[in-house]
PDB file of C-alpha atoms in Angstrom:
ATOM      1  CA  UNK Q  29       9.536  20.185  -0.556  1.00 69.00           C
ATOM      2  CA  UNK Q  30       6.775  22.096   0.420  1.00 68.00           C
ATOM      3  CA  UNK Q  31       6.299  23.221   4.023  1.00 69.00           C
ATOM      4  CA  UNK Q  32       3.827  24.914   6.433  1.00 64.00           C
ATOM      5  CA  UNK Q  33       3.588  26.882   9.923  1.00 54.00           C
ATOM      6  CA  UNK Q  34       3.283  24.941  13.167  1.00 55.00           C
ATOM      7  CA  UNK Q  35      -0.632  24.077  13.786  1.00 50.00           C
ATOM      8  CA  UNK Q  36      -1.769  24.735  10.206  1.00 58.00           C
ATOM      9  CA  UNK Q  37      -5.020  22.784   9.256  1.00 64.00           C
ATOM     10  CA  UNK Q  38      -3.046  23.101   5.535  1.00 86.00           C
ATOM     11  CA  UNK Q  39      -0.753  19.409   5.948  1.00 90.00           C
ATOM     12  CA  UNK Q  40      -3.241  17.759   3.738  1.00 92.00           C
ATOM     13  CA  UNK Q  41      -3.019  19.822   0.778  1.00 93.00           C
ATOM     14  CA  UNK Q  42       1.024  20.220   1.488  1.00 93.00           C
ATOM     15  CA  UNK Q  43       1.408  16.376   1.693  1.00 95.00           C
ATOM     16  CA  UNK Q  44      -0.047  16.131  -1.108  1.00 95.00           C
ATOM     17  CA  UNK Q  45       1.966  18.929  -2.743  1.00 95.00           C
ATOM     18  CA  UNK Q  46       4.620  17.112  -1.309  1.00 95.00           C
ATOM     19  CA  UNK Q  47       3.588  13.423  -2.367  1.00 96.00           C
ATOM     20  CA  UNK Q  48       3.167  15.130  -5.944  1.00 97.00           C
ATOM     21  CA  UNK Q  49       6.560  16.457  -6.318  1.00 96.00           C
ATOM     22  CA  UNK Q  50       7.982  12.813  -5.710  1.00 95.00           C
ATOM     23  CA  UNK Q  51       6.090  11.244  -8.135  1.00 96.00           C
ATOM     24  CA  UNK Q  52       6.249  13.555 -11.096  1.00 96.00           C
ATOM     25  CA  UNK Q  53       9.533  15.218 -10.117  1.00 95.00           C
ATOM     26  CA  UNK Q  54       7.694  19.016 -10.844  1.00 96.00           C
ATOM     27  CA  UNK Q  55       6.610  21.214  -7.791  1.00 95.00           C
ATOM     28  CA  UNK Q  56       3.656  22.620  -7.609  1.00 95.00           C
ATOM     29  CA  UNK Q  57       2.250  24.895  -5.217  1.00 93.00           C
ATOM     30  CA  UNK Q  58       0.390  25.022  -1.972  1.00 90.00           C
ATOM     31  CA  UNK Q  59      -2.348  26.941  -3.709  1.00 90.00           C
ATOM     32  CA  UNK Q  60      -2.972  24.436  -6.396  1.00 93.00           C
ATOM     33  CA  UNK Q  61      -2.961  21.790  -4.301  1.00 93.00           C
ATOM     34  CA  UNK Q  62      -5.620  23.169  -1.842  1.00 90.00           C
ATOM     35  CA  UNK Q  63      -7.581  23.845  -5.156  1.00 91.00           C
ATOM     36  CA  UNK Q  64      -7.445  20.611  -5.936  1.00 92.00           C
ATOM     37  CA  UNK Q  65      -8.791  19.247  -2.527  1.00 87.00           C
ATOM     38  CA  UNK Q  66     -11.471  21.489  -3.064  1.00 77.00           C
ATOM     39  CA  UNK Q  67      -9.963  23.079   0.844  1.00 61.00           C
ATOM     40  CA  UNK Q  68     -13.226  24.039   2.573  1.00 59.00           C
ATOM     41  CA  UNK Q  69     -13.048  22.424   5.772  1.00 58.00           C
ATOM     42  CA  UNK Q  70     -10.758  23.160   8.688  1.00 63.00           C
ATOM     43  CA  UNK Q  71      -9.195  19.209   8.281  1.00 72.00           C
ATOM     44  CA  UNK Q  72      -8.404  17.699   5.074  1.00 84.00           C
ATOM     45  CA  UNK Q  73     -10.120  13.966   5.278  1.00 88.00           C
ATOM     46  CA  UNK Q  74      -9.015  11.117   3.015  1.00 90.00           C
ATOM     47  CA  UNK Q  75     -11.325  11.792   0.491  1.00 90.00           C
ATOM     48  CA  UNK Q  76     -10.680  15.022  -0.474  1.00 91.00           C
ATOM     49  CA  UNK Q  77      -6.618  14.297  -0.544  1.00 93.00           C
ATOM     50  CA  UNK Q  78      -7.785  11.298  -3.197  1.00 93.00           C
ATOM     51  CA  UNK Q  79      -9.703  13.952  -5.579  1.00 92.00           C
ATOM     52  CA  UNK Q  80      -6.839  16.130  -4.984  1.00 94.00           C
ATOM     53  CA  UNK Q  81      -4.643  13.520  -5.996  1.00 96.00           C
ATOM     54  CA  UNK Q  82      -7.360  12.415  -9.163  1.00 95.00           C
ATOM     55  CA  UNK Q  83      -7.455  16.552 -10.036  1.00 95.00           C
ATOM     56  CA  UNK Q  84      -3.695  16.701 -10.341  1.00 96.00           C
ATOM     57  CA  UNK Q  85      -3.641  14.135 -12.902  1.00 96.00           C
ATOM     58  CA  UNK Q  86      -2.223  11.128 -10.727  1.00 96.00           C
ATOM     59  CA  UNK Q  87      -3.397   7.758  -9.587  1.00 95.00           C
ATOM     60  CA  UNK Q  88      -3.706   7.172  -6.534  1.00 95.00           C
ATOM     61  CA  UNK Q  89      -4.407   3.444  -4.023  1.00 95.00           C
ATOM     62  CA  UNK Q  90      -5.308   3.558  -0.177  1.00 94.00           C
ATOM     63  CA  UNK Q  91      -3.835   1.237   2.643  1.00 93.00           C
ATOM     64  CA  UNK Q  92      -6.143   0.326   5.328  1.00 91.00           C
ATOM     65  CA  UNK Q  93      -4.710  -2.576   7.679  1.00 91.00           C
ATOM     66  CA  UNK Q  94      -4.141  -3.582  11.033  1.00 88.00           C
ATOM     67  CA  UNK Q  95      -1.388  -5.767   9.963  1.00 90.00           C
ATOM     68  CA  UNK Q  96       1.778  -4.202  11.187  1.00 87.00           C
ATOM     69  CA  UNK Q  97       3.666  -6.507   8.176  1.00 88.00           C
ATOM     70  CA  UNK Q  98       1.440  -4.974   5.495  1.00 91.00           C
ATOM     71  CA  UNK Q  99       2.379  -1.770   6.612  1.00 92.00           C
ATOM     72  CA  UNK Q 100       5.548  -2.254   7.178  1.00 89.00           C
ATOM     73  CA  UNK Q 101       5.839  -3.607   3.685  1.00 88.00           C
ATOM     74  CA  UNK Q 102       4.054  -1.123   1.924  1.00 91.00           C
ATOM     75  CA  UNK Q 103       5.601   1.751   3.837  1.00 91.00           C
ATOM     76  CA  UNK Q 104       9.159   0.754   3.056  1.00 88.00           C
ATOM     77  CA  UNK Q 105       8.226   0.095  -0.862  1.00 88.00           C
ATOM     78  CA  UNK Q 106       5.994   3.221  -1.788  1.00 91.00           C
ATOM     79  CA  UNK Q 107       7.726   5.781  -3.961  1.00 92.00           C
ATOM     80  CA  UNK Q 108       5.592   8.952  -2.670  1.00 95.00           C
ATOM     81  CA  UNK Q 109       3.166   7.860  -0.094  1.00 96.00           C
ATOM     82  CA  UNK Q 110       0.605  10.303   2.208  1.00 97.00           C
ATOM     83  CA  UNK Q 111       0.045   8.859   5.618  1.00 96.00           C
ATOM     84  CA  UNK Q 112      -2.545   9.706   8.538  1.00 93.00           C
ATOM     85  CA  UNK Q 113      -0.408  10.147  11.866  1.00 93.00           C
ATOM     86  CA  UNK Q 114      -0.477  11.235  15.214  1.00 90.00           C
ATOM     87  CA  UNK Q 115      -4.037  10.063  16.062  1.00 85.00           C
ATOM     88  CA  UNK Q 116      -6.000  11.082  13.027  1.00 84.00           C
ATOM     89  CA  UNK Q 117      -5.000  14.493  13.321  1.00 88.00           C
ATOM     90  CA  UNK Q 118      -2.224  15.089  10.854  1.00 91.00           C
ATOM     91  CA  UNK Q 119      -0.748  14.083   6.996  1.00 94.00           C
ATOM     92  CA  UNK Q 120       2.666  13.520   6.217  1.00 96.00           C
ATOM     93  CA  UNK Q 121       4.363  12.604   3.115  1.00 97.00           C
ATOM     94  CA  UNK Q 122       6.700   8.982   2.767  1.00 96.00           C
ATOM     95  CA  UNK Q 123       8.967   8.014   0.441  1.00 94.00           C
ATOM     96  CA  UNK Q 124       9.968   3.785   0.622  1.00 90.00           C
ATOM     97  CA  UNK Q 125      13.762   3.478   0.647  1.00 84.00           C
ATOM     98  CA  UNK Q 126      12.991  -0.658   0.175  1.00 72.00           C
ATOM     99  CA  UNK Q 127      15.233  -0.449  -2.973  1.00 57.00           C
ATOM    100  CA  UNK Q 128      18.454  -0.764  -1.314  1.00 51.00           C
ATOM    101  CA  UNK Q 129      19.401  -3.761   0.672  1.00 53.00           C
ATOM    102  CA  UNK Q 130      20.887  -1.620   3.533  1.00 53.00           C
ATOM    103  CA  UNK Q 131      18.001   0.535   3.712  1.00 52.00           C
ATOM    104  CA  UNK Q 132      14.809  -1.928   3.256  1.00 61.00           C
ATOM    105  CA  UNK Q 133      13.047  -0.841   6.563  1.00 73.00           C
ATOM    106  CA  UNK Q 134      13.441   2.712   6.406  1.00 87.00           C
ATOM    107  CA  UNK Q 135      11.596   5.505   4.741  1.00 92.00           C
ATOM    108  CA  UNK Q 136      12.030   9.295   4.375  1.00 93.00           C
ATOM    109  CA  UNK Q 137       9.826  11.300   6.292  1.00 95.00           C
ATOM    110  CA  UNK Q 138       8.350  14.665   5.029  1.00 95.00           C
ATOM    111  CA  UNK Q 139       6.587  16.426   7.823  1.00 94.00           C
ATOM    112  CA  UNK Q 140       4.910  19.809   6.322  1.00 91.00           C
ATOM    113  CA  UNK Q 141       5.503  21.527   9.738  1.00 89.00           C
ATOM    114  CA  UNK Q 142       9.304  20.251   9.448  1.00 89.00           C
ATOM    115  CA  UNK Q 143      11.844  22.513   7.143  1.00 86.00           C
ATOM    116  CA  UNK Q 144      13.759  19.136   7.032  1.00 91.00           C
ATOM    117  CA  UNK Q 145      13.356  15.432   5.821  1.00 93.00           C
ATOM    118  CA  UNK Q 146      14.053  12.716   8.567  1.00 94.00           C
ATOM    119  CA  UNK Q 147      15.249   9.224   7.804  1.00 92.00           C
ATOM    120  CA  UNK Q 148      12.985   6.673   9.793  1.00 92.00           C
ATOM    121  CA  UNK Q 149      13.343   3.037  10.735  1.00 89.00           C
ATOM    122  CA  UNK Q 150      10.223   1.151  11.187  1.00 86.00           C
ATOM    123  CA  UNK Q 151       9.982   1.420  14.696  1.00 88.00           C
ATOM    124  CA  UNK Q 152       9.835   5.072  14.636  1.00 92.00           C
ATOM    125  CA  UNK Q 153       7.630   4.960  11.909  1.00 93.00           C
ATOM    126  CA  UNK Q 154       5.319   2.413  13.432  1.00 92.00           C
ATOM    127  CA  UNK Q 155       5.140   4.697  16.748  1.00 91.00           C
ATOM    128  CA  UNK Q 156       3.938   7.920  14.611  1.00 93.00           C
ATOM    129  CA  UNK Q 157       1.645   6.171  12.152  1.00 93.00           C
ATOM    130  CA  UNK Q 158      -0.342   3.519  14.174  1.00 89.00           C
ATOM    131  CA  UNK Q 159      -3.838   4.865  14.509  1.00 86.00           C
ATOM    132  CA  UNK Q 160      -6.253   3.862  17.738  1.00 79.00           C
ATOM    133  CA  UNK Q 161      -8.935   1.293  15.655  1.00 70.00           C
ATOM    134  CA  UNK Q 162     -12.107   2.882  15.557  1.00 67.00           C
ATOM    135  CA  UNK Q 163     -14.816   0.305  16.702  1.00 61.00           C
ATOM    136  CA  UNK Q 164     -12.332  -2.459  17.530  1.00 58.00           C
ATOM    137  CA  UNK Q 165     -10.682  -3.601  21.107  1.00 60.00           C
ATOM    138  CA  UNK Q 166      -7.774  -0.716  22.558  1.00 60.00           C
ATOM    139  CA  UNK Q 167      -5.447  -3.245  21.558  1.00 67.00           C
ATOM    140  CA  UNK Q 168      -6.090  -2.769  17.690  1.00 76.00           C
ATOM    141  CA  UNK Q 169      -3.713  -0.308  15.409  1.00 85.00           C
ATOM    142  CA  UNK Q 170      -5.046   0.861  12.211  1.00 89.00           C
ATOM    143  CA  UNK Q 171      -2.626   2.174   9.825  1.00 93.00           C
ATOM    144  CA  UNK Q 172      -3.822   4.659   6.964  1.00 94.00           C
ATOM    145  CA  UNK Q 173      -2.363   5.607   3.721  1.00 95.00           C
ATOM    146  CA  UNK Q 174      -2.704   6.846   0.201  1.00 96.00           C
ATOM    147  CA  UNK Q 175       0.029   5.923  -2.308  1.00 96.00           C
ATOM    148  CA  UNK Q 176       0.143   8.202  -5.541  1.00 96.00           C
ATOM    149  CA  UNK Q 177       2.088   7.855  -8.733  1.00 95.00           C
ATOM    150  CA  UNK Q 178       2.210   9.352 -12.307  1.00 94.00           C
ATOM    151  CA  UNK Q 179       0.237   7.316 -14.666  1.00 90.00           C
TER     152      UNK Q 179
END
């Protein structure tokens, strides 16, 4: 996996470096992957990780709910998943460990600012990933995410 320095506006394009080497099982790098987000802004937005995704040749599906069971589901069945976290301000790559029975709520967390992978229930998970709502109550999570795949 793919990482970054501490603070760097690059954890779009390395999630999705990141989320790319999971589904195909090839690396690619950094620099292709900012190419393919078309990188001009200081902060990668969802859109420009989806062309990414479209430029590198996969398909790719967003998750927008404020159901913490549809994430939770989703979360613990995607095979290479890029998720908004820490308040809209940072993108992290997920893979679903919902194949085995012993593991069906956790998933493996790729954090481009980590060197290592981190195994995650759903509570931990849930505390990272839930997003403030925009333009609903304070009481309202949103929870954000692109799942990508080889076609």
């Amino acid at each position: 996996m793919i990482t970054q320095g501490k603070e760097s506006p690059l954890c779009g394009p390395t999630a999705l470096a990141n989320a790319y080497e999971l589904a195909t099982g090839k690396r690619i790098s950094l620099k292709k992957a900012i190419d393919a987000c078309v990188e001009t802004a200081i902060k990668t937005d969802e859109y420009s990780l989806q062309r990414g995704a479209d430029a590198l040749g996969l398909v790719s599906s967003t998750l927008t709910t404020h159901h913490r069971r549809a994430a939770r589901e989703w979360s613990t069945k995607v095979p290479a998943g890029i998720l908004c976290v820490y308040g809209w301000s940072h993108w992290v790559t997920i893979h679903g460990m919902g194949d085995a029975e012993y593991d069906r709520k956790k998933v493996i967390w790729f954090d481009p600012e980590s060197k290592r992978p981190e195994v995650l229930t759903w509570r931990r998970l849930d505390n990272r990933w839930k997003l403030p709502a925009e333009d609903q109550d304070a009481r309202t999570w949103t929870y954000y995410g692109i799942e990508v795949w080889a076609p």
